[in-house]
Amino acid sequence: MTLLTIDWVLLTEKLLLVVAIVMISLVIAMYETYAERKVAAYIQDRIGPDRAGPFGILQPMADGLKLFMKEEIIPNTSNKLLFILGPCLAMLTAMMTSAVIPWGSALHFKMFGIDRMVTLQVADINIGILYIFGVVSLGVYGIMIGGWASNNKFSLLAALRGASQMISYELAMGLSLIALLMLTGSLSMKTIVEQQMTQGVWNIVYQPLGFLIFIVCAFAECNRTPFDLAEAENELNFGYHQEYSSMKLGFYLFAEYINMFISSAVMATLFFGGYDIPFFDEAAHIASWGATPVALLTGFVFLIKIAFFIFVFMWVRWTIPRFRYDQLMNLGWKNLIPLALVNMVITGALVLLKQNHWHF
Amino acid sequence: MGITQILFWFLTALALGSALMVVLSKNPVYSVLFLIVTFFAISGHYVLLNAQFLAIVNIIVYAGAIMVLFLFVIMLMNLNADMNLQKSKLLKFAGFIAGLCLFLVFVAALKDAAIKKSLVQTNTGEIGLIKNLGNTLFKEYVVPFELSSVLFLSAMVGAVVIGKKE
């Protein structure tokens, strides 16, 4: 019984946090679409959307409204239940990962006679990284179910491609994370961030190769160009969401942007110190400024790091052309996995040496 | 009824119901999807027992990897509900007998088991936490654990090597 006693204050706190994170993810995903078009325009020497509002800032609203207003079409020969379930699953798995990411240091909340520290993390479980891995491995279902239920051979082909691509790159991703885990010795995201804060050195310094493998795998897991084989429009018309219209299509497109946001957050957490502010002593400033301003500042810095990674995602998309399918598989299985294994062995050897005080 | 009991009964109903639907649904794709729901319900039970590691590994391995392959095969074969599979009476009868035998074995095995003693103590159940599990694996079972991990690694390397050979 003591494992699961309900603390109503805790429940409301977590509920509010979940709502806030979901809202923030949705708004950021909305403005990612705007940013993507602006970045693309800049790279291709165009102006980009500039009609709706100043600098086209209202463009995502217009796009969203357009998607809502479109006619809802469910193909006659499709499997109706699974056809609707597909985009729901894609959206759900995209959102679920955000539960274990620490968004900032603790807020100090003092109101209505309640005095408590509110951690900006929905669940600090001691299997945080494995949880992310589990949810990522479930991301396949949205694509597969949607592609199959459309009852269209192009959709099915695209779904199979997408699924096999995601399964292949999960392996290299997991192996690159094992090396990181050897260093940190913890699976909890919060502990990993706190370690980087106390060390003052981010994990990227120890694991540059691991990070490189991880970021390539993240591109593949998000189905982004250069790895967007599942929606290669010149080969497969429009990919797995070909039969979708209206907001169901919107969900698939949106899930991609949320995935991008969340995987940027994961990369920033694991390799770039999470909400750590470089050259800034958080603990000392919590004592002098109070917890809440520091928490907001750390959260803001974390968002800046995430924004940088989102920019990298877009930068890569608009510079590197799409891979061919066999090239994609070769890269995943024959290059990234051996590299990740070598990285793992070297890291293991160095960790062991360090424990022996650098004697063989 | 406390929150643990409510969760327990909900997960039990979900696990049993979806497990039944795996067998009963006509469409094989639905069967696979219900099997995934069953795995989730079982993972929920693991979380109730405070075995978080087991719960998440169950999801990663079964729901995330093996079931995807099942779904792959079934989607490629494109079995439909209206495509009636030919099942002979004899085969159905054999399946029924086999099922009964399994049930009998389970009953016989669990009849004398000291369930009262081996009930999981939810208050002190910390053996499933990753730290304790790691300690047990690397102290008491280190040789079999290392052997099996080398086996898995070599299987994976072997797959890559076979792929590299043209």
XYZ file of C-alpha atoms in Angstrom:
526
model
C 0.000 0.000 0.000
C 2.759 2.428 0.844
C 4.131 2.248 -2.668
C 1.176 3.977 -4.196
C -0.409 6.326 -1.761
C -2.045 9.264 -3.407
C -0.855 12.682 -2.442
C -3.394 15.080 -3.927
C -1.011 18.018 -3.970
C 1.549 15.930 -5.812
C -1.117 14.741 -8.242
C -2.279 18.272 -9.085
C 1.313 19.412 -9.378
C 2.187 16.635 -11.812
C -1.051 17.152 -13.749
C -0.306 20.848 -14.171
C 3.237 19.996 -15.232
C 2.003 17.480 -17.817
C -0.488 19.988 -19.225
C 2.199 22.672 -19.358
C 4.698 20.385 -21.115
C 2.126 19.201 -23.648
C 1.080 22.777 -24.392
C 4.694 23.900 -24.738
C 5.511 20.965 -27.016
C 2.518 21.739 -29.216
C 3.324 25.436 -29.477
C 6.977 24.695 -30.184
C 6.001 22.099 -32.800
C 3.751 24.725 -34.406
C 6.529 27.254 -34.614
C 8.975 24.594 -35.780
C 6.938 24.385 -38.988
C 7.343 28.141 -39.369
C 11.047 27.972 -38.529
C 11.543 25.147 -40.989
C 10.060 27.171 -43.832
C 12.079 30.217 -42.871
C 15.322 28.213 -42.600
C 14.615 26.523 -45.925
C 13.927 29.907 -47.471
C 17.158 31.320 -46.085
C 19.219 28.385 -47.329
C 17.619 28.523 -50.774
C 17.913 32.319 -50.918
C 14.168 33.015 -50.775
C 12.041 35.061 -48.390
C 9.719 32.367 -47.088
C 6.248 32.894 -45.600
C 5.727 36.613 -44.912
C 2.030 37.267 -45.622
C 0.212 36.246 -42.421
C 1.073 38.788 -39.751
C 4.419 40.557 -39.339
C 7.232 38.364 -40.784
C 4.606 35.692 -41.429
C 4.459 34.963 -37.725
C 0.821 33.833 -37.930
C 1.530 31.339 -40.711
C 1.343 28.233 -38.414
C -2.138 29.304 -37.263
C -3.253 29.631 -40.869
C -1.789 26.220 -41.683
C -3.467 24.644 -38.670
C -6.794 26.220 -39.560
C -6.441 24.962 -43.120
C -5.844 21.408 -41.886
C -8.867 21.589 -39.572
C -11.130 22.918 -42.309
C -10.263 20.282 -44.884
C -12.691 17.513 -45.634
C -12.252 14.389 -43.589
C -11.896 11.431 -45.929
C -11.714 7.843 -44.767
C -11.132 5.501 -47.714
C -13.869 2.946 -48.300
C -11.588 -0.048 -48.375
C -9.552 0.967 -45.356
C -9.769 -0.543 -41.912
C -11.599 2.331 -40.222
C -10.652 1.690 -36.606
C -6.959 1.209 -37.296
C -7.012 4.069 -39.792
C -7.962 6.418 -36.945
C -5.732 4.661 -34.404
C -2.588 5.202 -36.529
C -2.208 8.981 -36.181
C -3.358 8.804 -32.539
C -0.536 6.379 -31.744
C 1.996 8.482 -33.636
C 1.016 11.527 -31.591
C 0.863 9.610 -28.297
C 4.311 8.057 -28.612
C 5.752 11.394 -29.679
C 4.391 13.007 -26.510
C 5.146 10.217 -24.039
C 8.917 10.615 -24.079
C 8.722 14.072 -22.519
C 7.750 12.528 -19.154
C 11.291 11.735 -18.027
C 13.123 14.806 -19.295
C 14.198 17.235 -16.558
C 13.240 20.698 -17.815
C 14.951 22.766 -15.147
C 15.986 22.896 -11.506
C 13.306 22.891 -8.822
C 10.802 25.743 -8.444
C 10.020 27.005 -4.990
C 6.278 27.262 -4.679
C 4.668 29.094 -1.775
C 0.972 29.754 -2.051
C -2.302 28.925 -0.233
C -0.311 27.727 2.766
C 1.504 25.122 0.680
C 5.254 25.372 0.781
C 7.081 22.942 -1.460
C 9.775 22.460 -4.048
C 8.350 21.592 -7.443
C 10.757 19.646 -9.657
C 10.342 20.457 -13.313
C 10.215 16.815 -14.319
C 7.113 14.672 -14.538
C 8.745 11.440 -13.353
C 12.281 10.973 -12.093
C 12.362 7.209 -12.542
C 15.613 5.320 -12.178
C 15.219 3.794 -15.632
C 14.808 7.092 -17.508
C 16.929 6.248 -20.542
C 15.380 2.816 -20.902
C 11.947 4.421 -20.778
C 12.891 6.713 -23.656
C 14.205 3.728 -25.522
C 10.990 1.804 -24.925
C 8.767 4.630 -26.136
C 10.955 5.187 -29.205
C 10.639 1.516 -30.079
C 6.851 1.907 -29.909
C 6.956 4.803 -32.365
C 6.986 2.280 -35.197
C 3.369 1.335 -34.598
C 1.896 4.676 -35.622
C 3.532 4.410 -39.028
C 2.907 0.698 -39.507
C -0.726 0.687 -38.470
C -1.495 3.821 -40.464
C 0.238 2.497 -43.554
C -1.404 -0.890 -43.391
C -4.895 0.357 -42.563
C -4.929 2.683 -45.583
C -5.083 -0.419 -47.782
C -2.857 1.146 -50.390
C 0.231 -0.617 -51.602
C 2.336 2.539 -51.611
C 1.369 3.254 -48.023
C 2.152 -0.321 -47.018
C 5.536 -0.225 -48.730
C 6.363 3.068 -47.065
C 5.257 1.753 -43.671
C 7.449 -1.315 -44.018
C 10.374 0.829 -45.051
C 9.866 3.201 -42.161
C 9.522 0.395 -39.643
C 12.607 -1.504 -40.794
C 14.597 1.722 -40.808
C 13.561 2.558 -37.257
C 14.320 -0.946 -35.969
C 17.760 -0.911 -37.618
C 18.781 2.428 -36.200
C 17.514 1.627 -32.711
C 20.371 -0.874 -32.387
C 23.132 1.614 -33.074
C 21.357 4.164 -30.876
C 21.242 1.750 -27.960
C 24.887 0.791 -28.378
C 25.985 4.426 -28.432
C 24.002 4.996 -25.228
C 25.649 2.019 -23.482
C 29.013 3.793 -23.735
C 27.448 6.879 -22.159
C 25.930 4.796 -19.374
C 29.321 3.292 -18.565
C 30.559 6.802 -17.851
C 27.592 8.073 -15.890
C 26.727 4.867 -14.057
C 23.092 5.922 -13.865
C 19.979 5.563 -15.994
C 18.171 8.467 -14.388
C 18.076 11.568 -16.558
C 18.170 13.876 -13.577
C 21.264 12.206 -12.122
C 23.011 12.461 -15.477
C 22.309 16.199 -15.645
C 23.404 16.747 -12.048
C 26.646 14.861 -12.677
C 27.425 17.127 -15.607
C 26.630 20.167 -13.462
C 28.968 19.158 -10.646
C 31.738 18.035 -12.995
C 31.488 21.228 -15.008
C 32.308 19.170 -18.116
C 29.556 18.006 -20.437
C 29.366 14.425 -21.657
C 30.059 15.498 -25.240
C 33.711 15.937 -24.247
C 33.971 12.288 -23.212
C 31.703 10.875 -25.894
C 32.115 12.766 -29.184
C 31.796 9.623 -31.296
C 28.842 8.409 -29.260
C 27.106 11.728 -29.812
C 27.738 11.590 -33.559
C 26.209 8.114 -33.764
C 23.318 9.213 -31.586
C 22.482 12.266 -33.673
C 22.542 10.279 -36.932
C 20.248 7.696 -35.362
C 17.979 10.465 -34.090
C 17.607 11.768 -37.648
C 16.678 8.269 -38.771
C 14.252 7.690 -35.896
C 12.456 10.956 -36.611
C 12.148 10.026 -40.300
C 13.788 13.274 -41.311
C 15.660 13.942 -44.533
C 18.287 12.548 -45.379
C 16.528 9.463 -44.009
C 12.889 10.197 -44.878
C 12.592 7.057 -46.955
C 9.130 6.411 -45.542
C 7.765 9.466 -47.326
C 9.951 9.554 -50.409
C 7.456 11.297 -52.631
C 9.177 10.562 -55.932
C 9.116 6.832 -55.233
C 6.051 6.305 -53.082
C 3.731 9.206 -53.995
C 3.449 10.562 -50.462
C 4.486 7.717 -48.207
C 2.593 6.080 -45.377
C 0.170 8.975 -44.866
C -0.905 9.153 -48.473
C -4.570 8.365 -47.830
C -4.847 10.704 -44.871
C -6.508 14.075 -45.021
C -7.469 16.889 -42.692
C -6.282 16.785 -39.090
C -5.310 13.097 -39.202
C -2.646 14.029 -41.715
C -1.911 17.011 -39.499
C -1.295 14.647 -36.569
C 1.275 12.667 -38.541
C 3.068 15.820 -39.677
C 2.857 17.298 -36.204
C 4.153 14.145 -34.546
C 7.295 14.472 -36.638
C 7.913 17.964 -35.308
C 7.216 16.930 -31.719
C 9.616 14.006 -32.161
C 12.205 16.476 -33.346
C 11.644 18.678 -30.319
C 11.814 15.785 -27.865
C 14.868 14.164 -29.421
C 16.616 17.537 -29.342
C 15.746 17.695 -25.654
C 17.146 14.197 -25.100
C 20.373 15.057 -26.907
C 20.772 18.263 -24.917
C 20.121 16.355 -21.676
C 22.447 13.446 -22.294
C 25.359 15.126 -24.030
C 25.117 18.871 -23.471
C 24.465 19.246 -19.781
C 20.674 19.445 -19.881
C 19.502 22.546 -18.046
C 23.015 23.328 -16.860
C 24.066 26.924 -17.554
C 27.740 27.006 -18.577
C 30.092 29.021 -16.333
C 27.323 29.669 -13.835
C 27.155 28.249 -10.336
C 23.502 27.257 -9.920
C 23.775 26.168 -6.287
C 25.304 29.484 -5.178
C 22.703 31.507 -7.082
C 19.837 29.456 -5.648
C 21.069 30.576 -2.235
C 21.272 34.241 -3.194
C 18.425 34.702 -5.725
C 16.001 32.054 -4.490
C 15.070 28.872 -6.304
C 12.370 30.093 -8.688
C 14.349 32.628 -10.773
C 17.209 30.158 -11.158
C 14.760 27.419 -12.184
C 13.199 29.662 -14.829
C 16.635 30.673 -16.074
C 17.809 27.057 -16.336
C 14.612 26.138 -18.160
C 15.187 28.979 -20.589
C 18.796 27.925 -21.230
C 17.587 24.374 -21.820
C 15.119 25.660 -24.406
C 17.937 27.557 -26.147
C 19.969 24.350 -26.368
C 16.931 22.530 -27.763
C 16.372 25.312 -30.296
C 19.954 24.911 -31.471
C 19.471 21.181 -32.079
C 16.200 21.802 -33.879
C 18.095 24.203 -36.104
C 20.696 21.480 -36.782
C 17.860 19.130 -37.777
C 16.612 21.709 -40.302
C 20.060 22.632 -41.503
C 20.799 19.000 -42.330
C 17.425 18.557 -43.993
C 17.963 21.395 -46.416
C 21.597 20.596 -47.254
C 21.868 16.821 -47.619
C 19.832 14.981 -50.268
C 17.903 11.823 -49.498
C 19.767 8.512 -49.193
C 18.917 5.535 -51.349
C 17.366 2.702 -49.379
C 20.334 0.319 -49.614
C 22.695 3.158 -48.664
C 20.551 3.804 -45.599
C 20.688 0.177 -44.519
C 24.430 -0.041 -45.224
C 25.068 3.042 -43.131
C 23.020 1.696 -40.239
C 24.192 -1.902 -40.136
C 27.683 -1.846 -41.587
C 29.013 1.487 -40.397
C 27.159 2.789 -37.370
C 26.842 -0.482 -35.441
C 30.562 -1.430 -35.745
C 31.493 2.154 -34.863
C 29.227 2.079 -31.838
C 30.705 -1.256 -30.754
C 34.258 0.106 -31.038
C 33.211 3.189 -29.095
C 31.679 0.984 -26.431
C 34.813 -1.179 -26.063
C 37.154 1.823 -25.891
C 34.963 3.554 -23.332
C 34.756 0.401 -21.254
C 38.536 -0.036 -21.317
C 39.135 3.584 -20.311
C 36.594 3.429 -17.490
C 38.299 0.292 -16.196
C 41.734 1.893 -16.462
C 40.556 4.930 -14.575
C 39.248 2.739 -11.766
C 42.712 1.134 -11.612
C 44.291 4.596 -11.389
C 45.710 4.307 -14.904
C 47.723 1.123 -14.249
C 47.245 -1.959 -16.379
C -10.376 -0.362 -2.036
C -7.041 1.412 -2.277
C -5.489 2.744 -5.426
C -3.198 -0.311 -5.690
C -6.140 -2.673 -5.708
C -8.029 -0.611 -8.270
C -4.974 -0.584 -10.524
C -4.406 -4.286 -9.951
C -7.941 -5.273 -10.906
C -7.971 -2.931 -13.874
C -4.688 -4.348 -15.193
C -5.814 -7.908 -14.547
C -9.069 -7.382 -16.425
C -7.155 -5.701 -19.250
C -4.574 -8.486 -19.456
C -7.114 -11.306 -19.398
C -9.566 -9.572 -21.712
C -6.985 -8.690 -24.336
C -5.379 -12.124 -24.056
C -8.774 -13.649 -24.802
C -9.220 -11.286 -27.731
C -5.885 -12.465 -29.154
C -7.393 -15.900 -29.536
C -10.930 -14.868 -30.424
C -10.460 -12.082 -32.961
C -10.786 -13.176 -36.588
C -8.346 -10.660 -38.013
C -4.714 -11.635 -37.311
C -3.627 -7.981 -37.230
C -6.086 -7.380 -34.390
C -4.663 -10.419 -32.625
C -1.182 -8.965 -32.718
C -2.414 -5.584 -31.496
C -4.275 -7.197 -28.607
C -1.143 -9.149 -27.751
C 0.696 -5.827 -27.488
C -2.021 -4.552 -25.127
C -1.536 -7.724 -23.056
C 2.184 -7.045 -22.778
C 1.445 -3.533 -21.605
C -0.930 -4.802 -18.937
C 1.707 -7.271 -17.732
C 4.276 -4.469 -17.647
C 1.801 -2.535 -15.533
C 1.741 -5.452 -13.103
C 5.528 -5.381 -12.943
C 5.413 -1.694 -12.065
C 2.935 -2.478 -9.285
C 5.461 -4.999 -7.967
C 8.077 -2.231 -8.109
C 10.034 -4.100 -10.770
C 10.534 -1.149 -13.102
C 13.424 -2.631 -14.989
C 11.504 -5.776 -15.833
C 8.518 -3.674 -16.898
C 10.445 -1.523 -19.333
C 12.495 -4.411 -20.721
C 9.276 -6.306 -21.307
C 8.019 -3.364 -23.355
C 11.267 -2.822 -25.261
C 11.814 -6.465 -26.152
C 8.301 -7.806 -26.629
C 6.111 -4.855 -27.552
C 8.859 -2.893 -29.285
C 10.817 -5.524 -31.165
C 9.239 -8.961 -31.396
C 5.694 -7.778 -32.004
C 6.885 -5.422 -34.736
C 8.317 -8.428 -36.548
C 5.039 -10.315 -36.067
C 3.148 -7.363 -37.482
C 5.581 -7.201 -40.385
C 4.998 -10.802 -41.344
C 1.246 -10.609 -40.992
C 0.985 -7.394 -42.973
C 3.144 -8.800 -45.747
C 1.101 -11.995 -45.906
C -1.995 -9.779 -45.968
C -4.282 -12.199 -44.194
C -7.786 -10.828 -44.127
C -10.756 -11.582 -41.986
C -12.885 -12.653 -44.939
C -10.234 -15.094 -46.150
C -11.401 -18.250 -44.427
C -8.528 -20.408 -43.388
C -9.125 -24.105 -43.834
C -9.032 -25.739 -40.451
C -9.774 -29.416 -40.205
C -11.916 -30.781 -37.393
C -9.083 -33.040 -36.296
C -6.700 -30.092 -35.918
C -9.221 -28.169 -33.834
C -9.757 -31.189 -31.603
C -5.997 -31.683 -31.190
C -5.629 -28.022 -30.238
C -8.397 -28.360 -27.673
C -6.748 -31.414 -26.092
C -3.337 -29.720 -26.056
C -4.809 -26.659 -24.364
C -6.472 -28.801 -21.730
C -3.190 -30.611 -21.060
C -1.387 -27.310 -20.520
C -4.146 -26.160 -18.182
C -3.878 -29.417 -16.240
C -0.118 -28.991 -15.871
C -0.572 -25.460 -14.571
C -3.168 -26.521 -12.046
C -1.006 -29.420 -10.896
C 2.045 -27.187 -10.579
C 0.309 -24.405 -8.689
C -1.896 -26.622 -6.497
C 0.760 -27.267 -3.867
C 2.789 -24.112 -4.371
C 3.117 -22.092 -1.214
C 1.441 -19.029 -2.662
C 0.764 -17.575 0.764
C 4.465 -17.445 1.590
C 5.745 -16.294 -1.788
C 3.261 -13.436 -2.131
C 5.144 -10.338 -3.117
C 5.468 -7.897 -0.307
C 4.556 -4.602 -1.858
C 5.955 -2.647 1.051
C 9.508 -3.912 0.852
C 9.610 -5.065 -2.763
C 12.853 -3.553 -3.916
C 14.457 -6.532 -5.580
C 13.159 -5.398 -8.965
C 14.899 -2.037 -8.848
C 17.745 -1.820 -11.310
C 20.413 -1.382 -8.641
C 19.523 -4.543 -6.732
C 19.007 -6.478 -9.926
C 22.434 -5.414 -11.174
C 24.062 -6.392 -7.890
C 22.479 -9.832 -8.044
C 23.362 -10.343 -11.696
C 26.966 -9.260 -11.366
C 27.687 -11.005 -8.050
C 25.829 -14.285 -7.976
C 25.224 -14.928 -11.655
C 28.171 -13.182 -13.263
C 29.428 -16.118 -15.359
C 26.113 -17.070 -16.997
C 25.292 -13.396 -17.459
C 28.577 -12.628 -19.209
C 28.317 -15.786 -21.302
C 24.846 -14.902 -22.531
C 25.783 -11.293 -23.258
C 28.794 -12.441 -25.312
C 26.446 -14.793 -27.127
C 24.046 -11.975 -27.966
C 26.840 -9.682 -29.080
C 28.352 -12.340 -31.321
C 24.931 -13.040 -32.816
C 24.604 -9.369 -33.703
C 28.127 -9.130 -35.113
C 27.427 -12.317 -37.042
C 24.336 -10.751 -38.596
C 26.400 -7.762 -39.754
C 29.136 -10.016 -41.132
C 26.616 -12.100 -43.089
C 25.127 -8.855 -44.401
C 28.534 -7.632 -45.536
C 29.231 -10.786 -47.534
C 27.843 -10.324 -51.026
